[in-house]
Amino acid sequence: MIKIQSTPAKIGLTTTQGTNSIKQPKAEVSIEQPNAHLNISVTPPRLSIDQSKAWRDMDLKNIFERTREFAEDGYQDFLEGLARMAHQGDELMKIENKGNPIASQASENSKSKVFEFNYGTLPKNPFRVELDYEPAEVNIEWKRNEPIINVTQRDPEFSYNPGGVDIYLRQQNTLSITFEPEIDQIG
């Protein structure tokens, strides 16, 4: 009799996990904002008040105007005196005509002149003061500057360690063959 006995071979596996890592470094960003340029120019307002007409109404005239008036009045008096003397000379030339020209001229020339006096009061018209106004002008000029942006990009960093598999023989296969003599069995 032949006996065959066998054991199978067994394989063992040892695995190592692979690793994978990704790092993303931050990008470098710099932002610079230049100042805007602003220029403001102002033309100041102008107000002019002319109250010379109101002062004239109150007889408060400046010295130049008063001197001019006196000169005009003196010239007018000179012309009137000249005309009076010419007229009286004509009367004396014609003395043969009836009348007494010497007495009438003496009477006329001896009369005292009436002088007018006027004192200043409020202006006759309250709107004699003249106003002239020019408003202010504001000129604004500005220039905006764009921001300066610099970006340095960083590539991702990859790290990969592959996994592994170790294969080994955990159990050796065996085969055994045995021979046994056969015994007759009798009855």
Coordinates of C-alpha atoms in Angstrom, one line a residue:
M1 CA 0.0 0.0 0.0
I2 CA 1.3 3.4 -0.9
K3 CA 0.4 6.4 1.3
I4 CA 0.9 9.8 -0.1
Q5 CA 0.6 12.8 2.2
S6 CA 1.2 16.3 1.0
T7 CA 1.0 19.8 2.5
P8 CA 0.5 22.8 0.2
A9 CA 2.9 25.7 0.0
K10 CA 1.6 28.9 1.6
I11 CA 2.7 32.4 0.4
G12 CA 2.8 35.3 2.8
L13 CA 2.4 39.0 1.6
T14 CA 3.6 42.1 3.5
T15 CA 2.4 45.4 2.0
T16 CA 3.6 48.9 2.7
Q17 CA 1.2 51.7 2.0
G18 CA 2.4 54.3 -0.5
T19 CA 2.3 57.9 0.7
N20 CA 1.5 61.0 -1.4
S21 CA 1.6 64.5 0.0
I22 CA 1.0 67.8 -1.8
K23 CA 2.1 71.2 -0.3
Q24 CA 1.1 74.4 -1.8
P25 CA 3.4 77.3 -0.7
K26 CA 1.6 80.6 -0.4
A27 CA 2.2 83.0 -3.3
E28 CA 4.1 86.2 -2.5
V29 CA 1.9 89.2 -3.1
S30 CA 3.0 92.8 -2.7
I31 CA 0.5 95.7 -3.3
E32 CA 1.6 99.3 -3.3
Q33 CA -0.9 102.1 -3.7
P34 CA 0.7 105.3 -4.8
N35 CA -1.0 108.4 -3.4
A36 CA -3.4 110.2 -5.7
H37 CA -2.4 113.7 -6.7
L38 CA -4.9 116.4 -5.8
N39 CA -4.5 120.1 -6.6
I40 CA -7.1 122.7 -5.5
S41 CA -6.8 126.3 -6.5
V42 CA -9.2 128.9 -5.4
T43 CA -9.8 132.4 -6.9
P44 CA -11.1 134.4 -4.0
P45 CA -14.5 136.2 -4.4
R46 CA -14.4 139.9 -5.0
L47 CA -16.9 142.3 -3.6
S48 CA -16.8 146.0 -4.4
I49 CA -19.0 148.6 -2.8
D50 CA -19.2 152.0 -4.4
Q51 CA -21.0 154.4 -2.1
S52 CA -19.7 157.6 -3.6
K53 CA -23.2 158.6 -4.9
A54 CA -24.7 158.1 -1.4
W55 CA -21.9 160.3 0.0
R56 CA -22.6 162.9 -2.6
D57 CA -26.3 162.9 -1.7
M58 CA -25.3 163.6 1.9
D59 CA -22.8 166.3 0.7
L60 CA -19.8 164.4 2.0
K61 CA -17.7 164.6 -1.1
N62 CA -14.0 163.9 -1.4
I63 CA -11.5 166.7 -1.8
F64 CA -11.0 166.2 -5.5
E65 CA -14.7 166.3 -6.4
R66 CA -15.2 169.3 -4.1
T67 CA -12.3 171.2 -5.8
R68 CA -13.7 170.3 -9.2
E69 CA -17.1 171.7 -8.2
F70 CA -15.5 174.9 -6.8
A71 CA -13.6 175.4 -10.1
E72 CA -16.8 174.9 -12.2
D73 CA -18.7 177.3 -9.9
G74 CA -15.9 179.9 -10.1
Y75 CA -15.8 179.6 -13.9
Q76 CA -19.6 180.0 -14.1
D77 CA -19.4 183.1 -11.8
F78 CA -16.7 184.5 -14.0
L79 CA -18.8 184.1 -17.1
E80 CA -21.9 185.6 -15.4
G81 CA -19.7 188.6 -14.2
L82 CA -18.3 189.1 -17.6
A83 CA -21.8 189.1 -19.1
R84 CA -23.0 191.5 -16.4
M85 CA -20.1 193.9 -17.1
A86 CA -20.7 193.7 -20.8
H87 CA -24.3 194.5 -20.4
Q88 CA -23.6 197.4 -18.0
G89 CA -21.0 198.7 -20.4
D90 CA -23.6 198.7 -23.2
E91 CA -26.0 200.6 -20.9
L92 CA -23.4 203.2 -20.1
M93 CA -22.6 203.6 -23.8
K94 CA -26.2 204.4 -24.4
I95 CA -26.5 206.9 -21.6
E96 CA -28.2 209.3 -24.0
N97 CA -31.3 207.0 -23.8
K98 CA -33.7 207.8 -21.1
G99 CA -33.0 206.3 -17.7
N100 CA -30.4 206.5 -15.0
P101 CA -28.0 203.7 -15.7
I102 CA -25.4 204.7 -13.1
A103 CA -27.9 204.6 -10.2
S104 CA -29.5 201.3 -11.3
Q105 CA -26.1 199.7 -11.8
A106 CA -25.0 200.9 -8.3
S107 CA -28.2 199.5 -6.8
E108 CA -27.7 196.2 -8.6
N109 CA -24.1 195.9 -7.7
S110 CA -24.6 196.7 -4.0
K111 CA -27.1 193.9 -3.3
S112 CA -25.5 191.2 -1.2
K113 CA -25.5 187.8 -2.6
V114 CA -27.7 185.1 -1.0
F115 CA -25.6 182.1 -0.1
E116 CA -27.3 178.7 0.1
F117 CA -26.3 176.4 2.9
N118 CA -27.3 172.8 2.8
Y119 CA -26.4 170.2 5.4
G120 CA -26.0 166.5 4.6
T121 CA -28.8 164.1 5.4
L122 CA -29.5 160.6 4.5
P123 CA -29.2 159.7 0.9
K124 CA -32.3 160.5 -1.1
N125 CA -32.3 157.1 -2.6
P126 CA -31.2 154.2 -0.4
F127 CA -30.2 152.2 -3.5
R128 CA -27.4 154.7 -4.4
V129 CA -24.9 152.3 -3.0
E130 CA -23.6 150.1 -5.9
L131 CA -22.5 146.5 -5.2
D132 CA -20.5 144.4 -7.5
Y133 CA -19.9 140.8 -6.6
E134 CA -17.8 138.1 -8.4
P135 CA -18.1 134.7 -6.8
A136 CA -15.1 132.6 -6.0
E137 CA -13.9 130.0 -8.4
V138 CA -12.6 126.6 -7.2
N139 CA -10.6 124.6 -9.6
I140 CA -10.0 120.9 -8.6
E141 CA -7.5 118.8 -10.5
W142 CA -6.8 115.2 -9.5
K143 CA -5.0 112.2 -10.9
R144 CA -5.6 108.7 -9.6
N145 CA -2.6 106.3 -9.6
E146 CA -3.2 102.7 -10.2
P147 CA -2.1 100.2 -7.6
I148 CA 1.2 98.3 -8.3
I149 CA 0.6 94.6 -7.7
N150 CA 3.5 92.1 -7.8
V151 CA 2.7 88.4 -7.5
T152 CA 5.3 85.6 -7.3
Q153 CA 3.6 82.3 -7.9
R154 CA 4.8 79.2 -6.1
D155 CA 4.5 75.8 -7.7
P156 CA 3.0 73.0 -5.6
E157 CA 5.4 70.6 -4.0
F158 CA 4.7 66.9 -4.6
S159 CA 6.1 64.1 -2.4
Y160 CA 5.4 60.5 -3.4
N161 CA 6.7 57.3 -1.7
P162 CA 5.6 54.2 -3.5
G163 CA 4.1 51.4 -1.6
G164 CA 5.7 48.0 -1.7
V165 CA 4.7 44.3 -1.5
D166 CA 7.0 41.7 -0.1
I167 CA 6.2 38.2 -1.0
Y168 CA 7.6 35.3 1.0
L169 CA 7.0 31.6 1.5
R170 CA 5.2 31.2 4.7
Q171 CA 4.9 27.4 4.5
Q172 CA 7.0 25.1 2.5
N173 CA 5.1 22.4 0.5
T174 CA 5.8 18.8 1.4
L175 CA 5.2 15.5 -0.1
S176 CA 5.7 12.2 1.7
I177 CA 5.2 8.8 0.2
T178 CA 5.2 5.7 2.4
F179 CA 5.0 2.0 1.5
E180 CA 3.4 -0.4 3.8
P181 CA 3.4 -4.1 3.1
E182 CA 0.0 -5.6 2.9
I183 CA -0.9 -8.3 5.3
D184 CA -3.4 -10.9 4.2
Q185 CA -6.3 -11.1 6.4
I186 CA -7.7 -14.4 6.8
G187 CA -10.8 -14.8 8.1

